[in-house]
Structure formats: C-alpha cells, structure tokens
CSV table of C-alpha atoms and ligand atoms in Angstrom, one decimal:
chain,number,residue,atom,x,y,z
K,1,MET,CA,14.3,50.0,-11.0
K,2,LYS,CA,13.0,51.0,-7.6
K,3,ARG,CA,14.7,53.9,-6.0
K,4,GLY,CA,17.2,53.0,-3.4
K,5,SER,CA,18.0,49.5,-5.1
K,6,LEU,CA,21.5,48.5,-4.9
K,7,VAL,CA,21.1,45.7,-7.6
K,8,PRO,CA,23.8,46.1,-10.0
K,9,ARG,CA,23.2,46.7,-13.8
K,10,ASN,CA,21.2,43.9,-15.4
K,11,PRO,CA,23.2,43.0,-18.6
K,12,THR,CA,20.1,42.4,-20.6
K,13,THR,CA,18.4,45.7,-19.8
K,14,ALA,CA,21.7,47.7,-19.7
K,15,ARG,CA,22.4,50.3,-22.3
K,16,PRO,CA,24.1,48.9,-25.4
K,17,TRP,CA,27.7,49.6,-24.3
K,18,GLY,CA,29.3,48.0,-27.3
K,19,CYS,CA,28.1,50.1,-29.9
K,20,ARG,CA,28.2,53.9,-30.9
K,21,ARG,CA,25.6,56.6,-30.7
K,22,SER,CA,22.5,55.5,-32.6
K,23,ARG,CA,22.9,58.1,-35.3
K,24,ASP,CA,26.3,56.6,-36.2
K,25,GLY,CA,24.6,53.1,-36.6
K,26,PRO,CA,25.7,50.0,-34.9
K,27,ARG,CA,29.2,49.0,-34.8
K,28,THR,CA,30.5,45.5,-34.5
K,29,GLY,CA,33.9,44.0,-34.3
K,30,ASP,CA,35.5,47.3,-33.2
K,31,ARG,CA,36.9,47.7,-29.7
K,32,PRO,CA,34.0,48.4,-27.3
K,33,THR,CA,33.2,52.0,-26.8
K,34,LEU,CA,30.8,53.8,-24.5
K,35,ALA,CA,27.4,53.4,-25.9
K,36,ILE,CA,24.9,56.3,-25.5
K,37,SER,CA,21.5,56.6,-27.0
K,38,GLU,CA,20.8,60.0,-28.8
K,39,GLU,CA,19.2,61.6,-25.8
K,40,ALA,CA,21.0,59.9,-22.8
K,41,GLU,CA,23.7,61.6,-20.8
K,42,ILE,CA,26.4,59.7,-18.9
K,43,ASN,CA,26.4,59.8,-15.1
K,44,VAL,CA,30.1,59.5,-14.2
K,45,LEU,CA,31.0,58.7,-10.6
K,46,VAL,CA,34.3,60.3,-9.9
K,47,LEU,CA,36.3,58.8,-7.1
K,48,ASN,CA,39.5,60.1,-5.3
K,49,SER,CA,40.5,57.8,-2.5
K,50,GLY,CA,43.2,58.7,-0.1
K,51,SER,CA,44.7,56.6,2.6
K,52,SER,CA,41.8,57.3,5.0
K,53,THR,CA,39.5,59.5,2.8
K,54,LEU,CA,37.2,59.2,-0.1
K,55,ARG,CA,36.1,62.2,-2.2
K,56,PHE,CA,33.4,61.7,-4.7
K,57,GLN,CA,31.3,63.5,-7.3
K,58,ILE,CA,28.6,62.4,-9.7
K,59,ILE,CA,28.7,64.4,-12.9
K,60,ASP,CA,26.3,64.2,-15.7
K,61,THR,CA,28.1,64.7,-19.0
K,62,ASP,CA,28.6,63.4,-22.6
K,63,LEU,CA,30.5,64.6,-25.6
K,64,GLN,CA,28.0,67.1,-26.5
K,65,ARG,CA,27.9,68.6,-23.0
K,66,ILE,CA,31.7,68.7,-22.9
K,67,GLU,CA,31.6,70.6,-26.1
K,68,ALA,CA,29.0,73.0,-24.9
K,69,ASP,CA,30.7,73.2,-21.4
K,70,ALA,CA,27.3,72.2,-20.0
K,71,ASP,CA,28.2,69.2,-17.7
K,72,VAL,CA,26.1,69.1,-14.6
K,73,ARG,CA,27.4,68.3,-11.2
K,74,LEU,CA,24.7,66.2,-9.3
K,75,ALA,CA,26.4,65.5,-6.1
K,76,ARG,CA,29.7,65.5,-4.2
K,77,GLY,CA,31.0,64.6,-0.9
K,78,LEU,CA,33.8,63.6,1.4
K,79,VAL,CA,34.3,60.7,3.7
K,80,GLU,CA,37.0,61.1,6.4
K,81,ARG,CA,38.5,58.8,8.9
K,82,ILE,CA,37.9,55.5,7.1
K,83,GLY,CA,39.0,52.6,9.1
K,84,GLY,CA,37.3,54.0,12.3
K,85,HIS,CA,34.4,56.2,13.1
K,86,ALA,CA,34.1,57.9,9.8
K,87,LEU,CA,32.7,61.5,9.1
K,88,LEU,CA,30.6,62.0,6.0
K,89,ARG,CA,29.8,65.2,4.1
K,90,LEU,CA,27.2,64.5,1.4
K,91,GLU,CA,26.0,67.3,-0.8
K,92,SER,CA,23.5,67.1,-3.6
K,93,GLU,CA,22.2,69.9,-5.9
K,94,GLY,CA,18.6,69.3,-4.8
K,95,LYS,CA,18.9,68.6,-1.0
K,96,GLY,CA,21.8,70.6,0.2
K,97,THR,CA,24.5,69.2,2.5
K,98,ILE,CA,24.2,66.7,5.3
K,99,HIS,CA,26.7,65.6,7.8
K,100,GLU,CA,26.7,62.2,9.5
K,101,ASP,CA,29.1,59.8,11.1
K,102,ALA,CA,29.2,56.0,10.8
K,103,PRO,CA,31.7,53.3,11.5
K,104,LEU,CA,33.3,52.5,8.1
K,105,ARG,CA,36.0,49.8,8.3
K,106,ASP,CA,37.5,50.2,4.8
K,107,HIS,CA,37.2,51.9,1.5
K,108,ARG,CA,34.7,49.3,0.2
K,109,ALA,CA,32.4,50.1,3.1
K,110,ALA,CA,32.8,53.9,2.3
K,111,VAL,CA,32.1,53.5,-1.4
K,112,ASP,CA,29.0,51.3,-0.5
K,113,ARG,CA,27.7,54.0,1.9
K,114,VAL,CA,28.2,56.7,-0.7
K,115,LEU,CA,26.5,54.6,-3.4
K,116,ARG,CA,23.5,53.9,-1.0
K,117,TRP,CA,23.1,57.6,-0.4
K,118,ILE,CA,23.4,58.5,-4.1
K,119,VAL,CA,20.6,56.2,-5.0
K,120,SER,CA,18.4,57.0,-2.0
K,121,GLU,CA,15.5,59.4,-1.7
K,122,GLU,CA,17.6,61.3,0.8
K,123,SER,CA,20.0,62.5,-1.9
K,124,GLY,CA,17.2,63.7,-4.2
K,125,ILE,CA,19.2,63.0,-7.4
K,126,ASP,CA,16.3,62.2,-9.6
K,127,SER,CA,18.3,60.9,-12.5
K,128,VAL,CA,20.1,58.3,-10.4
K,129,SER,CA,17.7,56.1,-8.6
K,130,SER,CA,19.6,52.9,-8.9
K,131,LEU,CA,23.1,51.6,-9.5
K,132,ALA,CA,22.2,51.1,-13.2
K,133,ASP,CA,22.1,54.8,-13.5
K,134,ILE,CA,25.8,55.0,-12.8
K,135,HIS,CA,27.3,54.5,-16.1
K,136,ALA,CA,31.0,54.9,-15.7
K,137,VAL,CA,33.6,55.6,-13.0
K,138,GLY,CA,36.6,57.9,-13.3
K,139,HIS,CA,39.4,57.5,-10.7
K,140,ARG,CA,42.1,59.9,-9.6
K,141,VAL,CA,45.3,57.9,-9.6
K,142,VAL,CA,48.3,59.7,-8.1
K,143,HIS,CA,51.2,57.9,-9.8
K,144,GLY,CA,51.3,56.6,-13.3
K,145,GLY,CA,55.2,56.3,-13.3
K,146,GLU,CA,56.6,56.4,-16.9
K,147,ARG,CA,54.1,53.9,-18.1
K,148,PHE,CA,51.0,56.1,-18.2
K,149,ARG,CA,51.1,59.3,-20.2
K,150,SER,CA,47.5,59.8,-20.4
K,151,SER,CA,44.2,58.6,-19.0
K,152,VAL,CA,43.3,55.0,-19.6
K,153,ARG,CA,40.4,52.6,-19.4
K,154,ILE,CA,41.1,50.2,-16.4
K,155,ASP,CA,41.5,46.4,-17.1
K,156,GLY,CA,43.4,43.6,-15.4
K,157,ASP,CA,46.7,44.8,-17.1
K,158,VAL,CA,46.2,48.4,-16.2
K,159,LEU,CA,45.5,47.4,-12.6
K,160,ARG,CA,48.8,45.4,-12.5
K,161,GLU,CA,50.7,48.2,-13.9
K,162,ILE,CA,49.2,50.7,-11.4
K,163,GLU,CA,50.2,48.2,-8.7
K,164,GLU,CA,53.8,48.2,-10.0
K,165,CYS,CA,53.9,52.0,-9.5
K,166,ASN,CA,53.1,51.3,-5.7
K,167,GLY,CA,56.7,51.6,-4.8
K,168,LEU,CA,56.8,55.1,-6.1
K,169,ALA,CA,53.7,56.3,-4.2
K,170,PRO,CA,53.4,54.0,-1.3
K,171,LEU,CA,50.8,56.0,0.5
K,172,HIS,CA,48.7,56.9,-2.5
K,173,ASN,CA,48.4,54.3,-5.1
K,174,PRO,CA,47.4,51.4,-2.8
K,175,ALA,CA,44.6,53.7,-1.6
K,176,ASN,CA,43.7,54.6,-5.3
K,177,LEU,CA,43.6,50.9,-6.0
K,178,ARG,CA,41.3,50.1,-3.1
K,179,GLY,CA,38.9,52.7,-4.5
K,180,ILE,CA,39.0,51.0,-8.0
K,181,ARG,CA,38.5,47.5,-6.6
K,182,SER,CA,35.7,48.6,-4.3
K,183,ALA,CA,33.9,50.2,-7.3
K,184,GLN,CA,34.4,47.2,-9.4
K,185,GLU,CA,33.0,44.9,-6.7
K,186,LEU,CA,30.0,47.1,-5.9
K,187,LEU,CA,29.0,48.2,-9.4
K,188,GLY,CA,30.0,45.0,-11.3
K,189,GLN,CA,32.5,44.5,-14.1
K,190,GLY,CA,30.0,45.8,-16.7
K,191,VAL,CA,30.5,49.4,-15.5
K,192,PRO,CA,33.7,50.8,-17.2
K,193,GLN,CA,36.3,52.5,-15.1
K,194,VAL,CA,39.0,55.0,-16.2
K,195,ALA,CA,42.2,55.9,-14.4
K,196,VAL,CA,43.2,59.7,-14.6
K,197,PHE,CA,46.8,60.2,-13.4
K,198,ASP,CA,48.4,63.1,-11.4
K,199,THR,CA,51.6,62.6,-13.1
K,200,ALA,CA,50.4,62.2,-16.8
K,201,PHE,CA,50.4,65.9,-17.7
K,202,HIS,CA,54.0,66.2,-16.8
K,203,SER,CA,55.1,63.3,-19.0
K,204,THR,CA,56.1,65.7,-21.7
K,205,MET,CA,59.1,67.0,-19.6
K,206,ALA,CA,62.4,66.6,-21.2
K,207,PRO,CA,65.2,64.5,-19.5
K,208,ALA,CA,67.0,67.7,-18.7
K,209,ALA,CA,64.1,68.8,-16.6
K,210,TYR,CA,63.2,65.4,-15.0
K,211,LEU,CA,66.6,64.0,-14.2
K,212,TYR,CA,68.3,64.8,-10.9
K,213,GLY,CA,72.0,65.2,-10.6
K,214,ILE,CA,72.7,61.8,-9.2
K,215,PRO,CA,74.1,58.7,-10.8
K,216,TYR,CA,72.2,58.0,-14.0
K,217,SER,CA,72.2,54.2,-13.0
K,218,LEU,CA,69.8,55.1,-10.1
K,219,TYR,CA,67.3,56.4,-12.7
K,220,ARG,CA,67.7,53.3,-14.7
K,221,ARG,CA,67.4,50.9,-11.8
K,222,HIS,CA,64.7,52.6,-9.6
K,223,GLY,CA,63.1,55.3,-11.9
K,224,ILE,CA,64.4,58.1,-9.6
K,225,ARG,CA,63.5,61.2,-11.5
K,226,ARG,CA,61.0,64.1,-11.3
K,227,TYR,CA,57.5,63.0,-12.1
K,228,GLY,CA,55.5,65.9,-10.9
K,229,PHE,CA,52.0,65.9,-9.4
K,230,HIS,CA,48.7,68.0,-9.6
K,231,GLY,CA,48.9,67.4,-13.3
K,232,THR,CA,45.1,67.2,-13.7
K,233,SER,CA,44.8,70.6,-12.0
K,234,HIS,CA,47.6,72.3,-14.1
K,235,ARG,CA,46.1,70.9,-17.3
K,236,TYR,CA,42.6,71.9,-16.4
K,237,VAL,CA,43.5,75.5,-15.7
K,238,ALA,CA,45.7,75.8,-18.8
K,239,TYR,CA,42.7,74.5,-20.7
K,240,ARG,CA,40.4,77.2,-19.2
K,241,TYR,CA,43.1,79.9,-20.0
K,242,ARG,CA,43.3,79.0,-23.6
K,243,GLN,CA,39.5,78.9,-23.8
K,244,ARG,CA,39.2,82.3,-22.3
K,245,MET,CA,42.0,83.7,-24.6
K,246,GLY,CA,40.6,81.9,-27.7
K,247,ILE,CA,43.9,80.4,-28.6
K,248,SER,CA,45.1,77.1,-29.5
K,249,ARG,CA,46.8,74.7,-27.1
K,250,GLU,CA,50.2,75.3,-28.9
K,251,GLU,CA,49.9,78.9,-28.1
K,252,VAL,CA,49.8,78.4,-24.3
K,253,ASN,CA,52.9,79.7,-22.6
K,254,ILE,CA,52.1,80.2,-18.9
K,255,ILE,CA,53.1,79.4,-15.3
K,256,THR,CA,50.3,77.8,-13.3
K,257,LEU,CA,50.5,78.0,-9.5
K,258,HIS,CA,48.4,75.4,-7.6
K,259,LEU,CA,48.3,76.7,-4.1
K,260,GLY,CA,46.3,74.6,-1.8
K,261,ASN,CA,47.3,72.4,1.1
K,262,GLY,CA,49.7,70.8,-1.4
K,263,CYS,CA,51.4,73.4,-3.6
K,264,SER,CA,53.1,73.1,-7.0
K,265,ALA,CA,54.1,75.4,-9.9
K,266,CYS,CA,54.2,74.3,-13.5
K,267,ALA,CA,55.9,75.8,-16.5
K,268,ILE,CA,53.7,75.2,-19.5
K,269,GLN,CA,55.3,75.9,-22.9
K,270,ASP,CA,53.6,75.4,-26.2
K,271,GLY,CA,50.7,73.9,-24.2
K,272,ARG,CA,53.0,71.2,-22.7
K,273,SER,CA,54.3,70.8,-19.2
K,274,VAL,CA,58.0,71.5,-19.5
K,275,ASP,CA,58.8,71.7,-15.8
K,276,THR,CA,57.2,71.4,-12.5
K,277,SER,CA,58.1,72.0,-8.8
K,278,MET,CA,57.0,68.6,-7.3
K,279,GLY,CA,59.4,65.9,-8.0
K,280,PHE,CA,60.0,62.2,-7.3
K,281,THR,CA,57.3,62.7,-4.6
K,282,PRO,CA,55.1,65.6,-3.8
K,283,LEU,CA,57.6,66.7,-1.2
K,284,GLU,CA,59.8,68.8,-3.4
K,285,GLY,CA,59.3,72.4,-4.4
K,286,LEU,CA,57.2,75.1,-2.8
K,287,LEU,CA,56.5,75.3,0.9
K,288,MET,CA,53.2,73.6,1.6
K,289,GLY,CA,50.7,73.2,4.5
K,290,THR,CA,52.8,70.5,6.2
K,291,ARG,CA,55.5,69.7,3.7
K,292,SER,CA,58.8,71.4,3.7
K,293,GLY,CA,59.2,71.6,0.0
K,294,ASP,CA,62.9,72.2,-1.2
K,295,LEU,CA,65.6,71.7,1.3
K,296,ASP,CA,69.2,70.4,1.4
K,297,PRO,CA,69.2,66.6,1.4
K,298,SER,CA,72.1,66.5,3.9
K,299,ILE,CA,69.6,67.7,6.5
K,300,VAL,CA,68.3,64.2,6.5
K,301,GLU,CA,71.5,62.6,7.6
K,302,PHE,CA,72.1,65.4,10.0
K,303,LEU,CA,68.7,64.8,11.7
K,304,GLY,CA,69.4,61.1,11.8
K,305,HIS,CA,72.6,61.8,13.6
K,306,GLU,CA,71.8,64.7,15.9
K,307,GLU,CA,68.1,63.9,16.8
K,308,GLY,CA,68.5,60.0,16.6
K,309,MET,CA,65.6,59.9,14.2
K,310,GLU,CA,64.8,56.9,12.0
K,311,LEU,CA,64.3,57.6,8.2
K,312,ALA,CA,60.6,56.9,8.5
K,313,GLU,CA,60.4,59.6,11.3
K,314,ILE,CA,62.3,62.1,9.2
K,315,ASP,CA,60.1,61.3,6.2
K,316,SER,CA,57.0,62.0,8.4
K,317,LEU,CA,58.5,65.1,9.8
K,318,LEU,CA,59.2,66.6,6.3
K,319,ASN,CA,55.8,65.6,5.0
K,320,LYS,CA,53.4,66.1,8.0
K,321,GLN,CA,55.1,68.5,10.5
K,322,SER,CA,56.8,71.0,8.3
K,323,GLY,CA,55.8,73.7,5.9
K,324,LEU,CA,53.5,76.4,7.2
K,325,LEU,CA,52.7,74.3,10.2
K,326,GLY,CA,56.3,73.6,11.1
K,327,VAL,CA,57.6,77.2,10.7
K,328,SER,CA,54.7,78.8,12.5
K,329,GLY,CA,54.3,76.2,15.1
K,330,LEU,CA,50.5,77.0,14.9
K,331,THR,CA,48.6,75.7,11.9
K,332,SER,CA,48.8,74.6,8.4
K,333,ASP,CA,45.8,76.7,7.4
K,334,MET,CA,46.7,79.9,5.6
K,335,ARG,CA,43.6,81.7,6.7
K,336,GLU,CA,44.4,81.3,10.4
K,337,LEU,CA,48.0,82.2,9.7
K,338,LEU,CA,46.9,85.6,8.1
K,339,ARG,CA,44.7,86.1,11.1
K,340,GLU,CA,47.3,85.5,13.7
K,341,GLU,CA,49.6,87.8,11.9
K,342,GLU,CA,47.1,90.7,11.7
K,343,GLU,CA,45.5,90.3,14.9
K,344,ASN,CA,48.3,89.1,17.3
K,345,GLN,CA,51.2,90.2,15.2
K,346,ASP,CA,52.5,86.6,15.6
K,347,ARG,CA,56.1,86.8,14.3
K,348,ARG,CA,56.4,83.1,13.2
K,349,ALA,CA,53.0,83.2,11.4
K,350,GLY,CA,54.4,86.1,9.5
K,351,LEU,CA,57.6,84.3,8.8
K,352,ALA,CA,55.8,81.2,7.5
K,353,ILE,CA,53.8,83.4,5.1
K,354,GLU,CA,56.8,85.2,4.1
K,355,ILE,CA,58.8,81.9,3.2
K,356,PHE,CA,55.7,80.7,1.4
K,357,CYS,CA,55.4,83.7,-0.8
K,358,ARG,CA,59.2,84.1,-1.4
K,359,ARG,CA,59.4,80.5,-2.6
K,360,VAL,CA,56.6,80.9,-5.0
K,361,ARG,CA,58.2,84.1,-6.3
K,362,LYS,CA,61.5,82.3,-6.8
K,363,TYR,CA,59.7,79.7,-8.9
K,364,ILE,CA,58.1,82.1,-11.1
K,365,GLY,CA,61.4,83.7,-11.7
K,366,ALA,CA,63.1,80.3,-12.3
K,367,TYR,CA,60.4,79.3,-14.8
K,368,LEU,CA,60.5,82.6,-16.6
K,369,ALA,CA,64.3,82.0,-17.2
K,370,ALA,CA,63.7,78.4,-18.1
K,371,MET,CA,61.0,79.2,-20.6
K,372,GLY,CA,62.4,82.4,-21.8
K,373,GLY,CA,59.4,84.3,-20.7
K,374,ALA,CA,55.7,83.5,-20.2
K,375,ASP,CA,52.5,85.3,-21.2
K,376,ALA,CA,50.6,84.8,-17.9
K,377,VAL,CA,50.7,83.6,-14.4
K,378,ILE,CA,47.6,81.6,-13.3
K,379,PHE,CA,46.7,81.2,-9.5
K,380,THR,CA,44.5,78.3,-8.5
K,381,ALA,CA,43.5,76.1,-5.5
K,382,GLY,CA,42.4,77.1,-2.0
K,383,ILE,CA,45.0,79.9,-1.4
K,384,GLY,CA,45.5,80.9,-5.1
K,385,GLU,CA,41.7,81.2,-5.7
K,386,ASN,CA,40.8,82.9,-2.3
K,387,SER,CA,43.6,84.9,-0.9
K,388,PRO,CA,44.1,88.4,-2.6
K,389,GLU,CA,46.7,89.1,0.1
K,390,ILE,CA,48.9,86.1,-0.6
K,391,ARG,CA,48.6,86.7,-4.4
K,392,ARG,CA,49.6,90.4,-3.8
K,393,ARG,CA,52.6,89.5,-1.6
K,394,ILE,CA,53.8,86.8,-4.2
K,395,CYS,CA,53.7,89.4,-6.9
K,396,THR,CA,55.2,92.3,-5.0
K,397,GLY,CA,58.7,92.7,-6.5
K,398,LEU,CA,57.8,91.2,-9.8
K,399,GLU,CA,56.8,94.4,-11.4
K,400,TRP,CA,60.2,94.5,-13.2
K,401,ILE,CA,59.4,91.5,-15.3
K,402,GLY,CA,56.1,93.0,-16.2
K,403,LEU,CA,53.8,91.2,-13.8
K,404,GLU,CA,51.6,94.0,-12.2
K,405,LEU,CA,48.4,93.3,-10.2
K,406,ASP,CA,45.5,95.5,-10.4
K,407,PRO,CA,44.7,96.0,-6.6
K,408,VAL,CA,41.0,96.2,-7.2
K,409,ARG,CA,40.7,93.3,-9.6
K,410,ASN,CA,42.8,91.3,-7.2
K,411,GLU,CA,40.7,92.1,-4.2
K,412,VAL,CA,37.5,91.1,-5.7
K,413,ALA,CA,38.6,87.8,-7.3
K,414,LEU,CA,37.3,85.4,-4.7
K,415,ASN,CA,35.0,82.4,-4.1
K,416,GLY,CA,35.5,80.5,-7.2
K,417,ALA,CA,35.4,83.4,-9.7
K,418,THR,CA,37.5,83.4,-12.8
K,419,ALA,CA,39.2,86.8,-13.3
K,420,GLU,CA,42.1,88.6,-14.7
K,421,ILE,CA,43.8,90.3,-11.8
K,422,GLY,CA,46.7,92.0,-13.6
K,423,ARG,CA,46.8,95.7,-14.7
K,424,ASP,CA,45.9,96.4,-18.3
K,425,GLY,CA,48.9,96.4,-20.5
K,426,SER,CA,51.0,94.2,-18.1
K,427,ARG,CA,53.6,92.3,-20.1
K,428,VAL,CA,52.9,89.2,-18.0
K,429,ARG,CA,49.2,88.8,-17.4
K,430,ALA,CA,47.8,87.5,-14.2
K,431,PHE,CA,44.6,85.4,-13.7
K,432,VAL,CA,42.7,83.5,-11.1
K,433,ILE,CA,41.2,80.3,-12.5
K,434,PRO,CA,39.4,77.9,-10.2
K,435,THR,CA,40.5,74.4,-10.6
K,436,ASP,CA,38.2,71.5,-11.1
K,437,GLU,CA,40.0,68.2,-11.2
K,438,GLU,CA,36.9,66.2,-10.8
K,439,LEU,CA,35.3,67.7,-13.8
K,440,LEU,CA,38.4,67.0,-16.0
K,441,ILE,CA,38.4,63.3,-14.6
K,442,ALA,CA,34.7,62.9,-15.6
K,443,ARG,CA,35.4,64.3,-19.1
K,444,ASP,CA,38.4,62.2,-19.6
K,445,THR,CA,36.3,59.2,-18.5
K,446,VAL,CA,33.7,59.9,-21.3
K,447,ARG,CA,36.4,60.7,-23.9
K,448,VAL,CA,38.5,57.5,-23.1
K,449,LEU,CA,35.5,55.3,-23.3
K,450,GLU,CA,34.2,57.0,-26.5
K,451,GLY,CA,37.7,56.7,-28.1
K,452,THR,CA,37.9,60.4,-28.7
K,453,PRO,CA,41.3,62.2,-28.4
K,454,LEU,CA,42.1,63.7,-25.0
K,455,PRO,CA,42.9,67.4,-25.3
K,456,GLY,CA,46.0,68.5,-23.3
H,501,ADP,P1,43.7,70.7,-1.1
H,501,ADP,O1,45.1,70.9,-1.5
H,501,ADP,O2,43.5,69.9,0.2
H,501,ADP,O3,42.7,70.5,-2.0
H,501,ADP,P2,42.7,73.4,-1.0
H,501,ADP,O4,42.9,73.7,-2.4
H,501,ADP,O5,41.3,73.4,-0.5
H,501,ADP,O6,43.4,72.2,-0.4
H,501,ADP,O7,43.4,74.6,-0.2
H,501,ADP,C1,43.4,74.6,1.3
H,501,ADP,C2,44.2,75.9,1.7
H,501,ADP,O8,43.6,77.0,1.2
H,501,ADP,C3,44.3,76.1,3.2
H,501,ADP,O9,45.6,76.5,3.6
H,501,ADP,C4,43.4,77.1,3.4
H,501,ADP,O10,43.7,77.9,4.6
H,501,ADP,C5,43.5,78.0,2.2
H,501,ADP,N1,42.4,78.9,2.0
H,501,ADP,C6,41.1,78.7,1.7
H,501,ADP,N2,40.4,79.9,1.7
H,501,ADP,C7,41.4,80.9,1.9
H,501,ADP,C8,41.2,82.3,2.1
H,501,ADP,N3,40.1,83.0,1.9
H,501,ADP,N4,42.4,83.0,2.4
H,501,ADP,C9,43.5,82.3,2.5
H,501,ADP,N5,43.7,80.9,2.4
H,501,ADP,C10,42.6,80.3,2.2
C-alpha cells in the first residue's frame, strides 16, 4: 500500500488473524488469537488518552521479542490541549523530534493526526507505511474497578463494563474510552484492541488492606475502597527487579516508589501487590506535584464552612493546587524547587521538599511493618529516576532498618539508567529502575491476543 495511505486494513489481504503461527499449523474453531506469520513482528500502537492529552507509542514486538527483551520502539509522542489549539511532539527513531501545533477539536482528531504522521514519509518509520501495518492497539485504562483483574481484549461487553467504572474515575475513564472509540473508528473493527488497567495489579490486595474504616454498607453500595493506581508501573519495575536478581515472581518482596508528578508507593509481597498508597482515587497517599496526598477528611467540611467553598472547588483545590505546588506557592516541578532552595534559600520550597521526603519515608516504614520486612526499595518515575538528592533525603534516617545508600552509586544513577544505589551488604537493598508502562502495555496486548498467560 502506498506510504501515507489511511485506508484501513483490507480484510482479504490482511494477515490471517484467526489462526496461530504457521509452525503450529492452522487452527479452526478455537477462539480467535493473534495471527503472526513466522517472520512478522507485531506493530502495537499504545494509546494513553487523558482529558485533554494523548500519549502514544508504536512498539514492534512479538512473543519471541518479549522473551529476548528485544522489543523495538519505533515512535512516540504527545498531543496536549486537545479541544483547542493543540501542541504536538512527535518523535521517531529515524527522524528525531518535531514540534507542531494544530487545531484539534477532540480525541478522534488527535488520533487521526497521529496516525497520519505515523504512516507519512515525515515520520520515517519504514515498517509502517499504511494503517494496515498497525496490527493491534493497547490502551491504558485508569480504572477497572473490581471487575478487571488483568488486561483484556476489548469487545462490546468490555466497553460497557469500562463505562460502568466511569463513576469511579469521572475524569479518566471517559477520556480512555474516547481513545478506544477513536482508534476503533479510524483503524476499523478488524484491528484488535486491548485494555490494560492501572488498578489491575492491586487487585490482589486483601480486604484488610483495601477497606476503609467507614460503614461496610458504603463499600457494598458504592464500591468505596482502596483500588490503587500506577499498577502497570509498579508491576513493570517489580518484573525488572526479579529479572535482574534472577529470582521467581514468588520471591519478590519489595517496596516500589513511583515518584513522578503523581506519586505512589506499593508493598509487593511474594510478587503480589499487598498494599498501595493511592486509594479510592489517586488523591490519597504521598505528597504529589499538585495533589495533597493524605489529609484529615474533616478539612473538607472545614473548608466548605470557613472558605465558603463548594465540594467541587475543594476537590479541585486538593487535586490541582495542593502538593508541592500548594506548599511552595511556586511550582509543582521538583527540579525548580531544588533550584529555588539552593540558589535562593526559598523557605517554602525547602518545606515542600521536606514534607515530600518525610511522607515517602513514613510509607517505607509503614510497609516494612505491614510486610514484616522487605528485601529492597525501588525508585522509579521522573523524580525517582533522576534525583539523587531526593533519594538521599528520603533514605536519610533509614540506616537503622538496614537501608544505606552508596553516595557515589546514588549520584551517578541518572537519565534512565538501571542501577543498584545501596551500599554493599545493606540489609535492605536500593535500586533505581526506570519505568516503562507503554512497553508493558504493548507486551500485554500481544500476550492477551496470543492467549498466553500474563506474568505478574
Ligand atoms: P508523570 O507522572 O507526569 O509521568 P514524570 O514521571 O515525568 O511525571 O515525573 C515528573 C517529575 O519528575 C517532575 O516533578 C519533575 O520535576 C521531576 N524530575 C524530572 N527530572 C528531575 C531531576 N533531574 N531532578 C528532580 N526532579 C526531576
């Protein structure tokens, strides 16, 4: 097909989706699985659609590549300010990064623009010259409620059930659904789509970990409980840890710290999430860029009374104007806060950083107690991967539990490097492991379509 064509897959020339790899011989009658010829890889489009944003990647993978850890990222990008004059960052392996802006009225228009770029000469992605070269789509879906405990192929029932979770994530799930529907419309129903849920990894928590101390009837009636988020990230770094250590999933006993704009901690025992700091919504737990994290719920009533604020305003205050931004009064960006503290001795910048680190340290302590000890602490995401200073401050004072950073190893663990940063012989080891949620979404997409088990 001519490069740049947006004609959807022609069913008569498409790959034989309904049968297995050629070496296994054709299969008939079974449920459809992803069909791949012996030599062909699968180009998976990964979509993560937020309320006004769309992140995407194209990853070339298949079961053999997953096994060999040899997946290839062909392109990635970000569309911001969907619904108005949008900003696009489009980056491919061959052609580098381009920035552009364009009016994009909705998610469908954004997905359409991204697809046009992917198949164009401009992107330089040789193996994707038409929409027929996109073989599957993996979607990040924020909330799977209690229904979805792992990744799943999307069909009409799944779409309905994701929609039923909208009440639990009114900002996120509708946006995720817009991404799914846009991809279905633009690529055609013949291209299989898979949903990968932020909540799924935490579905192994026990009731004692996920129930709040409120009337049980509220859990029964409304599903009010801890769900936890960032599950794909916690699961991914736990997988990389066990791979590095050469141990089985059941031997993984660690605390993972996802410290980005959103932040969460996860207690992983015997390879399964047993507790996590985000709760019914992503608001609970650690101090974040603009979210308050833990606070006394009575503050909500107090603010309504004393400041005359509506519930929606308070919700917005706690989600968008609190955290590092709220305390510092300056910014939610940790880099800037560190700079302000150092160069201008800004007191509130220093305070915001101190509250941030103290909260993480308290969660490490709480999870060590809840798990009866852990073998390692893992740092990931923007702050966790890139800030030796914040890692140092978090760990200072934890030497007594056997968590001791090696100053030199900590200092040089930057820019996407995987590294052990603890002292040799520390009882609790410490690592930086870069997260890659998109890669896990692409791999889950292939495994779900192939019908192979999903590793934890
Ligand atoms: P998101 O949760 O949006 O995916 P990221 O994981 O990219 O966010 O993390 C963003 C955060 O990481 C920001 O607060 C940013 O300031 C912080 N960050 C990135 N690099 C550094 C660095 N070198 N030092 C300190 N903080 C950093």
